[in-house]
C-alpha positions as a Markdown table, in Angstrom:
| # | Residue | x | y | z |
|---|---|---|---|---|
| 1 | Unk | 102.1 | 105.4 | 109.6 |
| 2 | Unk | 102.0 | 108.4 | 111.7 |
| 3 | Unk | 98.7 | 110.3 | 112.2 |
| 4 | Unk | 98.6 | 113.9 | 113.6 |
| 5 | Unk | 95.3 | 115.4 | 115.0 |
| 6 | Unk | 95.8 | 119.2 | 115.1 |
| 7 | Unk | 93.1 | 120.6 | 113.2 |
| 8 | Unk | 89.7 | 121.7 | 115.3 |
| 9 | Unk | 87.4 | 118.8 | 114.4 |
| 10 | Unk | 90.1 | 116.1 | 113.5 |
| 11 | Unk | 89.0 | 112.6 | 114.5 |
| 12 | Unk | 87.8 | 109.1 | 113.2 |
| 13 | Unk | 84.3 | 107.8 | 113.2 |
| 14 | Unk | 83.2 | 104.4 | 114.4 |
| 15 | Unk | 84.8 | 101.5 | 112.3 |
| 16 | Unk | 86.5 | 98.5 | 112.7 |
| 17 | Unk | 90.0 | 97.7 | 111.3 |
| 18 | Unk | 90.0 | 96.1 | 107.9 |
| 19 | Unk | 91.4 | 92.4 | 108.0 |
| 20 | Unk | 94.1 | 92.6 | 105.3 |
| 21 | Unk | 96.0 | 89.4 | 105.9 |
| 22 | Unk | 95.5 | 85.6 | 106.5 |
| 23 | Unk | 96.0 | 84.8 | 109.4 |
| 24 | Unk | 94.7 | 88.4 | 110.6 |
| 25 | Unk | 97.1 | 91.3 | 111.4 |
| 26 | Unk | 97.6 | 93.0 | 115.0 |
| 27 | Unk | 97.2 | 96.6 | 114.8 |
| 28 | Unk | 99.1 | 98.7 | 117.4 |
| 29 | Unk | 98.5 | 102.5 | 118.1 |
| 30 | Unk | 101.4 | 103.8 | 120.0 |
| 31 | Unk | 100.6 | 107.5 | 121.2 |
| 32 | Unk | 103.9 | 109.5 | 120.9 |
| 33 | Unk | 102.6 | 112.8 | 122.0 |
| 34 | Unk | 99.0 | 114.0 | 123.3 |
| 35 | Unk | 98.0 | 117.3 | 124.5 |
| 36 | Unk | 94.3 | 116.7 | 122.9 |
| 37 | Unk | 91.2 | 116.5 | 124.2 |
| 38 | Unk | 90.4 | 113.6 | 121.9 |
| 39 | Unk | 89.0 | 110.3 | 123.7 |
| 40 | Unk | 89.5 | 106.6 | 122.1 |
| 41 | Unk | 86.3 | 105.0 | 122.4 |
| 42 | Unk | 85.2 | 101.3 | 121.7 |
| 43 | Unk | 82.5 | 99.0 | 122.3 |
| 44 | Unk | 83.5 | 95.8 | 124.2 |
| 45 | Unk | 81.8 | 93.0 | 122.9 |
| 46 | Unk | 81.2 | 91.9 | 126.6 |
| 47 | Unk | 79.6 | 95.1 | 127.1 |
| 48 | Unk | 75.9 | 94.6 | 125.3 |
| 49 | Unk | 73.2 | 95.9 | 127.2 |
| 50 | Unk | 70.2 | 94.8 | 125.6 |
| 51 | Unk | 68.9 | 93.9 | 121.8 |
| 52 | Unk | 66.0 | 95.8 | 122.1 |
| 53 | Unk | 65.2 | 98.2 | 119.3 |
| 54 | Unk | 66.6 | 101.8 | 119.6 |
| 55 | Unk | 64.9 | 105.6 | 119.6 |
| 56 | Unk | 64.7 | 107.1 | 115.9 |
| 57 | Unk | 67.6 | 109.1 | 117.0 |
| 58 | Unk | 71.2 | 108.5 | 118.7 |
| 59 | Unk | 70.8 | 108.4 | 122.2 |
| 60 | Unk | 74.0 | 108.9 | 124.6 |
| 61 | Unk | 73.5 | 108.8 | 128.3 |
| 62 | Unk | 76.7 | 110.4 | 130.2 |
| 63 | Unk | 79.8 | 112.5 | 129.6 |
| 64 | Unk | 82.5 | 111.4 | 127.8 |
| 65 | Unk | 84.4 | 112.7 | 131.0 |
| 66 | Unk | 82.7 | 109.7 | 132.9 |
| 67 | Unk | 85.0 | 107.5 | 130.6 |
| 68 | Unk | 81.9 | 105.2 | 130.3 |
| 69 | Unk | 78.9 | 105.9 | 128.0 |
| 70 | Unk | 75.8 | 103.9 | 126.9 |
| 71 | Unk | 74.8 | 104.6 | 122.8 |
| 72 | Unk | 72.5 | 103.5 | 120.6 |
| 73 | Unk | 71.5 | 104.4 | 117.1 |
| 74 | Unk | 69.2 | 103.8 | 114.3 |
| 75 | Unk | 72.1 | 101.8 | 112.4 |
| 76 | Unk | 71.8 | 99.1 | 115.1 |
| 77 | Unk | 69.6 | 97.2 | 117.2 |
| 78 | Unk | 72.3 | 96.8 | 119.8 |
| 79 | Unk | 73.0 | 99.0 | 122.8 |
| 80 | Unk | 76.3 | 98.9 | 124.1 |
| 81 | Unk | 78.4 | 100.3 | 127.2 |
| 82 | Unk | 80.8 | 102.3 | 125.9 |
| 83 | Unk | 84.4 | 102.6 | 127.2 |
| 84 | Unk | 87.2 | 105.5 | 126.7 |
| 85 | Unk | 90.5 | 106.6 | 127.6 |
| 86 | Unk | 92.5 | 109.7 | 126.7 |
| 87 | Unk | 95.7 | 107.7 | 125.6 |
| 88 | Unk | 99.1 | 109.2 | 127.2 |
| 89 | Unk | 102.5 | 109.6 | 125.7 |
| 90 | Unk | 104.2 | 105.9 | 125.3 |
| 91 | Unk | 101.1 | 104.0 | 125.8 |
| 92 | Unk | 99.7 | 101.4 | 123.4 |
| 93 | Unk | 96.1 | 100.3 | 122.1 |
| 94 | Unk | 96.6 | 96.4 | 120.8 |
| 95 | Unk | 93.9 | 95.3 | 118.5 |
| 96 | Unk | 93.1 | 92.3 | 116.4 |
| 97 | Unk | 91.7 | 93.4 | 112.8 |
| 98 | Unk | 88.3 | 92.8 | 112.4 |
| 99 | Unk | 87.7 | 92.9 | 116.0 |
| 100 | Unk | 86.4 | 95.7 | 118.4 |
| 101 | Unk | 84.6 | 98.7 | 116.9 |
| 102 | Unk | 86.5 | 102.0 | 117.7 |
| 103 | Unk | 86.6 | 105.9 | 117.3 |
| 104 | Unk | 88.6 | 108.8 | 118.3 |
| 105 | Unk | 86.3 | 111.4 | 119.2 |
| 106 | Unk | 86.8 | 115.0 | 117.6 |
| 107 | Unk | 89.6 | 117.1 | 118.9 |
| 108 | Unk | 88.6 | 121.0 | 119.9 |
| 109 | Unk | 92.0 | 121.6 | 121.7 |
| 110 | Unk | 95.5 | 120.5 | 121.7 |
| 111 | Unk | 97.6 | 118.3 | 119.5 |
| 112 | Unk | 97.8 | 114.3 | 119.2 |
| 113 | Unk | 100.4 | 112.4 | 117.5 |
| 114 | Unk | 100.2 | 108.6 | 117.0 |
| 115 | Unk | 102.1 | 106.0 | 115.2 |
| 116 | Unk | 99.9 | 103.0 | 113.7 |
| 117 | Unk | 101.4 | 99.6 | 112.8 |
| 118 | Unk | 100.4 | 96.5 | 111.7 |
| 119 | Unk | 102.0 | 93.4 | 112.9 |
| 120 | Unk | 101.8 | 90.7 | 110.3 |
| 121 | Unk | 103.1 | 86.9 | 110.5 |
| 122 | Unk | 105.6 | 86.0 | 107.9 |
| 123 | Unk | 103.8 | 83.3 | 106.3 |
| 124 | Unk | 100.6 | 85.6 | 106.0 |
| 125 | Unk | 98.8 | 85.9 | 103.0 |
| 126 | Unk | 97.4 | 89.0 | 101.7 |
| 127 | Unk | 93.5 | 89.0 | 100.8 |
| 128 | Unk | 93.0 | 89.1 | 97.3 |
| 129 | Unk | 90.1 | 91.6 | 98.0 |
| 130 | Unk | 92.4 | 94.1 | 99.8 |
| 131 | Unk | 95.1 | 94.5 | 97.2 |
| 132 | Unk | 93.8 | 97.7 | 96.3 |
| 133 | Unk | 93.2 | 98.9 | 99.7 |
| 134 | Unk | 96.9 | 98.2 | 100.7 |
| 135 | Unk | 98.4 | 99.7 | 97.5 |
| 136 | Unk | 95.8 | 102.8 | 97.3 |
| 137 | Unk | 95.1 | 103.7 | 100.8 |
| 138 | Unk | 98.3 | 102.6 | 102.9 |
| 139 | Unk | 95.6 | 101.9 | 105.5 |
| 140 | Unk | 92.8 | 103.9 | 106.9 |
| 141 | Unk | 93.3 | 107.7 | 106.7 |
| 142 | Unk | 92.4 | 110.1 | 109.8 |
| 143 | Unk | 90.3 | 113.0 | 109.1 |
| 144 | Unk | 93.0 | 115.5 | 109.5 |
| 145 | Unk | 94.7 | 114.1 | 106.5 |
| 146 | Unk | 97.9 | 113.4 | 107.9 |
| 147 | Unk | 99.4 | 110.2 | 107.4 |
| 148 | Unk | 102.8 | 108.8 | 106.4 |
| 149 | Unk | 103.4 | 108.5 | 102.4 |
| 150 | Unk | 105.3 | 105.0 | 102.3 |
| 151 | Unk | 103.9 | 101.7 | 103.7 |
| 152 | Unk | 107.6 | 100.4 | 104.6 |
| 153 | Unk | 106.4 | 97.5 | 106.3 |
| 154 | Unk | 104.7 | 96.2 | 103.6 |
| 155 | Unk | 107.7 | 97.1 | 101.3 |
| 156 | Unk | 110.1 | 95.0 | 103.7 |
| 157 | Unk | 107.2 | 92.1 | 103.4 |
| 158 | Unk | 107.3 | 92.2 | 99.6 |
| 159 | Unk | 110.9 | 92.0 | 99.8 |
| 160 | Unk | 111.0 | 89.1 | 102.2 |
| 161 | Unk | 108.7 | 86.9 | 99.9 |
| 162 | Unk | 110.5 | 87.6 | 96.6 |
| 163 | Unk | 113.6 | 86.0 | 98.5 |
| 164 | Unk | 111.6 | 82.9 | 99.3 |
């Protein structure tokens, strides 16, 4: 799917990509163009700072420009060292679904265009609990509302399975 972040505030909140297939699919985000100020941020599992209870409010210590931020929130008892980057054209981020929690910070200037892809093994099975998710949503939608209308990869996979 193609995602275009061009409206002020377009973003993607903290999330972990849904595991839709078994074995788990690999998600790839290819940056086509980026003149925006959006930052892609993630919580590496090996960057846990402590298990101490967080304050009553979210606390951020450092600016996004520093590329490393400490964050804790009432919804979690864990504190992470946050990593971030501003993606450049022709760069890719590769994730295993169900893995690292990540987000895209809100856009306030410029435009960001990405191609989101899911790589699925030919012998993969669709998780039966995700059928509605795949057919209705065609994966997650960014808050700008821009996404491809057809999931051609899924259509090709269906055709392959019919031929077997």
